[in-house]
Amino acid sequence: RKSVKEKARLRLREFDVGDKFSHLPLARASVLLPLLVREGRLHLLLTVRAMQLRRSPGEVCFPGGKREEMDKDEIDTALREAKEEVGLQPEKVEVICRLVPGIDKMNHLVTPVVGFIEDTFQATPNPDEVSDVFVVPLEYFIKPLNYKALPYKTSSGYSSWVHCFIYVDHERKTSFKIWGLTAHFAVFLALIIFGKRPTFEVDYDLDNLISSAENNFMNLYASVCERKKSNL
């Protein structure tokens, strides 16, 4: 019987896009999707952005940020940012793959980098950037207790729906709102690993998850390019 980790690894490697989208002429950013196994179940580590940040203060996100000159690739960016934000040492991350990117509000090409971390990892949040760190069972992103879809329009005029989850951490008596691009990446990760239909609507062809995710992304990218042209 393959371990939970081994099964996830095999599934994820089939979805690795490598640097397939790295040539696109957008400013770049990366996020790390840190997976860990707790009590035999996969969990995802998330952070809450510090309130004093100019952009999206207090919002839930993955460790990550903009690419810097010294970064070799998207993986480097994600690992560097995770170290700066939560004290996660790069050598403590088993990087598995890069998934289909997203485009954020600032029109950055955001690449999700998936990696396994130890269950024993103790985050040391950098208070300038992160106000909290928590974990959510990955399965919550296909079988949530509290979910709604919010209508959303990108700056490029592309309208769609975004996932919005409310996750209650009973031990800490805190609830977290996970939505937007962060929720989008978490849902896609859960769909890949579990291969099950979620309890809510998703805009993927679940029988052709890779190609439909890439098509969705290219449509979004095309709409961003159109908007840029019309703004010139």
Tab-separated table of C-alpha atoms in Angstrom:
chain	number	residue	atom	x	y	z
A	1	ARG	CA	0.000	0.000	0.000
A	2	LYS	CA	1.537	3.264	-1.113
A	3	SER	CA	1.770	5.990	1.497
A	4	VAL	CA	-0.404	9.090	1.289
A	5	LYS	CA	2.711	11.057	0.410
A	6	GLU	CA	3.855	8.668	-2.307
A	7	LYS	CA	0.414	8.657	-3.972
A	8	ALA	CA	0.293	12.450	-3.922
A	9	ARG	CA	3.823	12.684	-5.333
A	10	LEU	CA	2.972	10.434	-8.287
A	11	ARG	CA	-0.243	12.331	-9.083
A	12	LEU	CA	1.479	15.715	-8.860
A	13	ARG	CA	4.376	14.743	-11.114
A	14	GLU	CA	1.886	14.066	-13.925
A	15	PHE	CA	0.770	17.701	-13.646
A	16	ASP	CA	4.219	19.300	-13.561
A	17	VAL	CA	4.342	22.111	-16.150
A	18	GLY	CA	8.050	22.857	-15.564
A	19	ASP	CA	8.937	26.118	-17.293
A	20	LYS	CA	6.281	25.800	-20.007
A	21	PHE	CA	4.767	29.226	-19.212
A	22	SER	CA	7.937	30.972	-18.040
A	23	HIS	CA	8.473	32.731	-21.389
A	24	LEU	CA	5.247	34.763	-21.153
A	25	PRO	CA	6.018	38.497	-20.999
A	26	LEU	CA	4.434	39.261	-17.629
A	27	ALA	CA	6.079	40.289	-14.340
A	28	ARG	CA	6.670	37.127	-12.316
A	29	ALA	CA	5.819	35.895	-8.869
A	30	SER	CA	5.705	32.496	-7.172
A	31	VAL	CA	3.966	30.924	-4.220
A	32	LEU	CA	4.868	27.790	-2.290
A	33	LEU	CA	2.046	25.320	-1.607
A	34	PRO	CA	3.491	23.517	1.442
A	35	LEU	CA	1.974	20.070	1.961
A	36	LEU	CA	2.407	18.063	5.139
A	37	VAL	CA	1.012	14.802	6.465
A	38	ARG	CA	-0.710	14.952	9.825
A	39	GLU	CA	-2.546	11.952	11.334
A	40	GLY	CA	-2.401	10.201	7.970
A	41	ARG	CA	-4.049	13.083	6.098
A	42	LEU	CA	-2.624	15.730	3.807
A	43	HIS	CA	-2.715	19.306	5.056
A	44	LEU	CA	-1.803	22.612	3.465
A	45	LEU	CA	0.043	25.401	5.263
A	46	LEU	CA	-1.277	28.944	4.746
A	47	THR	CA	-0.385	32.378	6.063
A	48	VAL	CA	-2.271	35.555	6.926
A	49	ARG	CA	-0.774	38.762	5.536
A	50	ALA	CA	0.226	41.417	8.081
A	51	MET	CA	-2.257	44.271	8.544
A	52	GLN	CA	0.305	46.977	7.775
A	53	LEU	CA	0.983	45.683	4.252
A	54	ARG	CA	-0.150	47.962	1.447
A	55	ARG	CA	-1.531	45.171	-0.710
A	56	SER	CA	-4.243	42.757	0.530
A	57	PRO	CA	-3.629	43.318	4.278
A	58	GLY	CA	-5.065	40.592	6.527
A	59	GLU	CA	-5.778	38.244	3.626
A	60	VAL	CA	-4.982	34.538	3.610
A	61	CYS	CA	-2.324	33.484	1.129
A	62	PHE	CA	0.518	31.064	0.512
A	63	PRO	CA	4.113	32.058	1.289
A	64	GLY	CA	5.415	33.797	-1.827
A	65	GLY	CA	6.091	36.996	-3.674
A	66	LYS	CA	7.704	38.704	-6.622
A	67	ARG	CA	10.675	37.329	-8.474
A	68	GLU	CA	14.032	38.986	-7.736
A	69	GLU	CA	17.107	39.302	-9.956
A	70	MET	CA	19.030	36.612	-8.092
A	71	ASP	CA	16.289	33.959	-8.412
A	72	LYS	CA	17.188	31.233	-10.910
A	73	ASP	CA	13.572	30.246	-11.540
A	74	GLU	CA	10.087	30.144	-10.011
A	75	ILE	CA	11.129	27.469	-7.521
A	76	ASP	CA	13.932	29.697	-6.213
A	77	THR	CA	11.496	32.583	-5.757
A	78	ALA	CA	8.982	30.462	-3.820
A	79	LEU	CA	11.644	28.976	-1.525
A	80	ARG	CA	13.318	32.324	-0.858
A	81	GLU	CA	10.012	33.965	-0.001
A	82	ALA	CA	8.942	31.089	2.280
A	83	LYS	CA	12.213	31.444	4.183
A	84	GLU	CA	11.758	35.223	4.519
A	85	GLU	CA	8.110	35.004	5.555
A	86	VAL	CA	7.838	31.971	7.840
A	87	GLY	CA	11.426	30.826	8.460
A	88	LEU	CA	11.122	27.696	6.307
A	89	GLN	CA	14.635	26.630	5.260
A	90	PRO	CA	14.822	25.749	1.527
A	91	GLU	CA	16.587	22.444	2.241
A	92	LYS	CA	13.611	21.406	4.392
A	93	VAL	CA	11.283	21.467	1.374
A	94	GLU	CA	10.976	18.496	-0.964
A	95	VAL	CA	9.920	20.299	-4.152
A	96	ILE	CA	7.609	18.128	-6.277
A	97	CYS	CA	6.386	20.261	-9.183
A	98	ARG	CA	5.190	23.527	-10.654
A	99	LEU	CA	1.519	23.729	-11.578
A	100	VAL	CA	-0.390	25.774	-14.166
A	101	PRO	CA	0.089	29.436	-13.162
A	102	GLY	CA	-2.494	32.078	-12.367
A	103	ILE	CA	-2.589	35.838	-12.922
A	104	ASP	CA	-3.110	38.096	-9.919
A	105	LYS	CA	-4.791	41.510	-9.586
A	106	MET	CA	-1.531	43.239	-10.503
A	107	ASN	CA	-1.199	41.103	-13.670
A	108	HIS	CA	1.743	39.111	-12.302
A	109	LEU	CA	2.182	35.609	-13.634
A	110	VAL	CA	1.985	33.611	-10.386
A	111	THR	CA	3.477	30.109	-10.431
A	112	PRO	CA	2.413	27.645	-7.724
A	113	VAL	CA	5.316	25.461	-6.565
A	114	VAL	CA	4.252	22.359	-4.615
A	115	GLY	CA	6.518	20.877	-1.975
A	116	PHE	CA	6.366	18.586	1.047
A	117	ILE	CA	7.487	19.870	4.428
A	118	GLU	CA	7.871	18.053	7.742
A	119	ASP	CA	4.853	17.835	10.016
A	120	THR	CA	7.134	19.085	12.813
A	121	PHE	CA	7.871	22.399	11.068
A	122	GLN	CA	7.433	25.307	13.494
A	123	ALA	CA	6.836	28.543	11.613
A	124	THR	CA	8.545	31.710	12.789
A	125	PRO	CA	6.453	34.375	11.035
A	126	ASN	CA	8.188	37.592	10.001
A	127	PRO	CA	5.856	40.157	11.674
A	128	ASP	CA	6.452	42.694	8.884
A	129	GLU	CA	4.833	40.340	6.401
A	130	VAL	CA	2.856	37.628	8.186
A	131	SER	CA	0.479	37.875	11.148
A	132	ASP	CA	-0.497	34.196	11.405
A	133	VAL	CA	0.249	30.710	10.047
A	134	PHE	CA	-2.229	27.807	10.067
A	135	VAL	CA	-2.929	24.463	8.385
A	136	VAL	CA	-6.067	23.160	6.670
A	137	PRO	CA	-6.819	19.540	5.686
A	138	LEU	CA	-6.411	19.467	1.891
A	139	GLU	CA	-9.714	17.632	1.534
A	140	TYR	CA	-11.519	20.765	2.767
A	141	PHE	CA	-10.917	22.230	-0.696
A	142	ILE	CA	-13.159	19.634	-2.344
A	143	LYS	CA	-15.520	18.923	0.584
A	144	PRO	CA	-15.905	22.220	2.465
A	145	LEU	CA	-18.325	22.865	5.318
A	146	ASN	CA	-18.668	26.547	4.426
A	147	TYR	CA	-18.338	27.576	0.793
A	148	LYS	CA	-19.662	30.169	-1.621
A	149	ALA	CA	-18.782	31.329	-5.122
A	150	LEU	CA	-18.286	35.079	-5.498
A	151	PRO	CA	-18.668	36.918	-8.823
A	152	TYR	CA	-15.404	38.542	-9.812
A	153	LYS	CA	-14.175	40.774	-12.589
A	154	THR	CA	-10.462	41.092	-13.322
A	155	SER	CA	-8.888	44.429	-14.198
A	156	SER	CA	-8.832	43.173	-17.781
A	157	GLY	CA	-12.617	42.934	-17.787
A	158	TYR	CA	-12.659	39.118	-17.633
A	159	SER	CA	-15.564	38.091	-15.434
A	160	SER	CA	-15.740	34.811	-13.602
A	161	TRP	CA	-16.515	33.294	-10.231
A	162	VAL	CA	-14.020	32.845	-7.441
A	163	HIS	CA	-14.080	30.232	-4.721
A	164	CYS	CA	-14.530	31.451	-1.161
A	165	PHE	CA	-14.067	29.084	1.809
A	166	ILE	CA	-14.544	29.832	5.481
A	167	TYR	CA	-12.407	27.454	7.527
A	168	VAL	CA	-12.874	27.253	11.293
A	169	ASP	CA	-9.894	26.171	13.357
A	170	HIS	CA	-11.712	24.855	16.431
A	171	GLU	CA	-8.587	24.398	18.551
A	172	ARG	CA	-7.688	28.045	18.135
A	173	LYS	CA	-11.295	29.292	17.919
A	174	THR	CA	-10.425	31.277	14.796
A	175	SER	CA	-12.026	31.345	11.387
A	176	PHE	CA	-10.202	32.107	8.163
A	177	LYS	CA	-11.573	33.302	4.832
A	178	ILE	CA	-9.687	31.674	1.962
A	179	TRP	CA	-10.602	33.014	-1.457
A	180	GLY	CA	-9.343	34.340	-4.791
A	181	LEU	CA	-6.140	33.003	-6.326
A	182	THR	CA	-5.152	31.247	-3.079
A	183	ALA	CA	-8.406	29.263	-3.083
A	184	HIS	CA	-8.038	28.640	-6.830
A	185	PHE	CA	-4.615	27.004	-6.325
A	186	ALA	CA	-5.791	25.017	-3.266
A	187	VAL	CA	-8.800	23.637	-5.172
A	188	PHE	CA	-6.689	22.656	-8.182
A	189	LEU	CA	-4.172	20.909	-5.896
A	190	ALA	CA	-6.963	18.969	-4.154
A	191	LEU	CA	-8.548	17.986	-7.494
A	192	ILE	CA	-5.211	16.626	-8.735
A	193	ILE	CA	-4.405	14.658	-5.611
A	194	PHE	CA	-7.825	13.225	-4.774
A	195	GLY	CA	-9.166	12.848	-8.319
A	196	LYS	CA	-12.696	13.295	-6.958
A	197	ARG	CA	-15.562	15.544	-7.960
A	198	PRO	CA	-15.901	18.425	-5.490
A	199	THR	CA	-19.188	19.282	-3.757
A	200	PHE	CA	-19.326	22.611	-5.666
A	201	GLU	CA	-18.998	23.705	-9.294
A	202	VAL	CA	-15.559	24.094	-10.887
A	203	ASP	CA	-14.748	25.360	-14.376
A	204	TYR	CA	-12.609	22.372	-15.328
A	205	ASP	CA	-13.331	19.321	-17.419
A	206	LEU	CA	-12.510	16.852	-14.653
A	207	ASP	CA	-11.797	14.083	-17.155
A	208	ASN	CA	-9.142	16.260	-18.815
A	209	LEU	CA	-7.927	18.262	-15.881
A	210	ILE	CA	-4.500	19.191	-17.253
A	211	SER	CA	-5.643	20.403	-20.668
A	212	SER	CA	-8.688	22.237	-19.312
A	213	ALA	CA	-6.556	24.020	-16.667
A	214	GLU	CA	-4.074	25.083	-19.352
A	215	ASN	CA	-6.884	26.250	-21.665
A	216	ASN	CA	-8.515	28.277	-18.860
A	217	PHE	CA	-5.185	29.885	-18.116
A	218	MET	CA	-4.473	30.748	-21.760
A	219	ASN	CA	-7.948	32.334	-22.074
A	220	LEU	CA	-7.262	34.451	-19.013
A	221	TYR	CA	-3.834	35.387	-20.359
A	222	ALA	CA	-5.360	36.367	-23.728
A	223	SER	CA	-7.870	38.626	-21.971
A	224	VAL	CA	-5.058	40.336	-20.023
A	225	CYS	CA	-3.130	40.925	-23.268
A	226	GLU	CA	-6.229	42.335	-24.982
A	227	ARG	CA	-6.791	44.731	-22.124
A	228	LYS	CA	-3.134	45.858	-22.191
A	229	LYS	CA	-3.425	46.549	-25.934
A	230	SER	CA	-6.638	48.517	-25.545
A	231	ASN	CA	-5.009	50.627	-22.827
A	232	LEU	CA	-2.116	51.687	-25.067
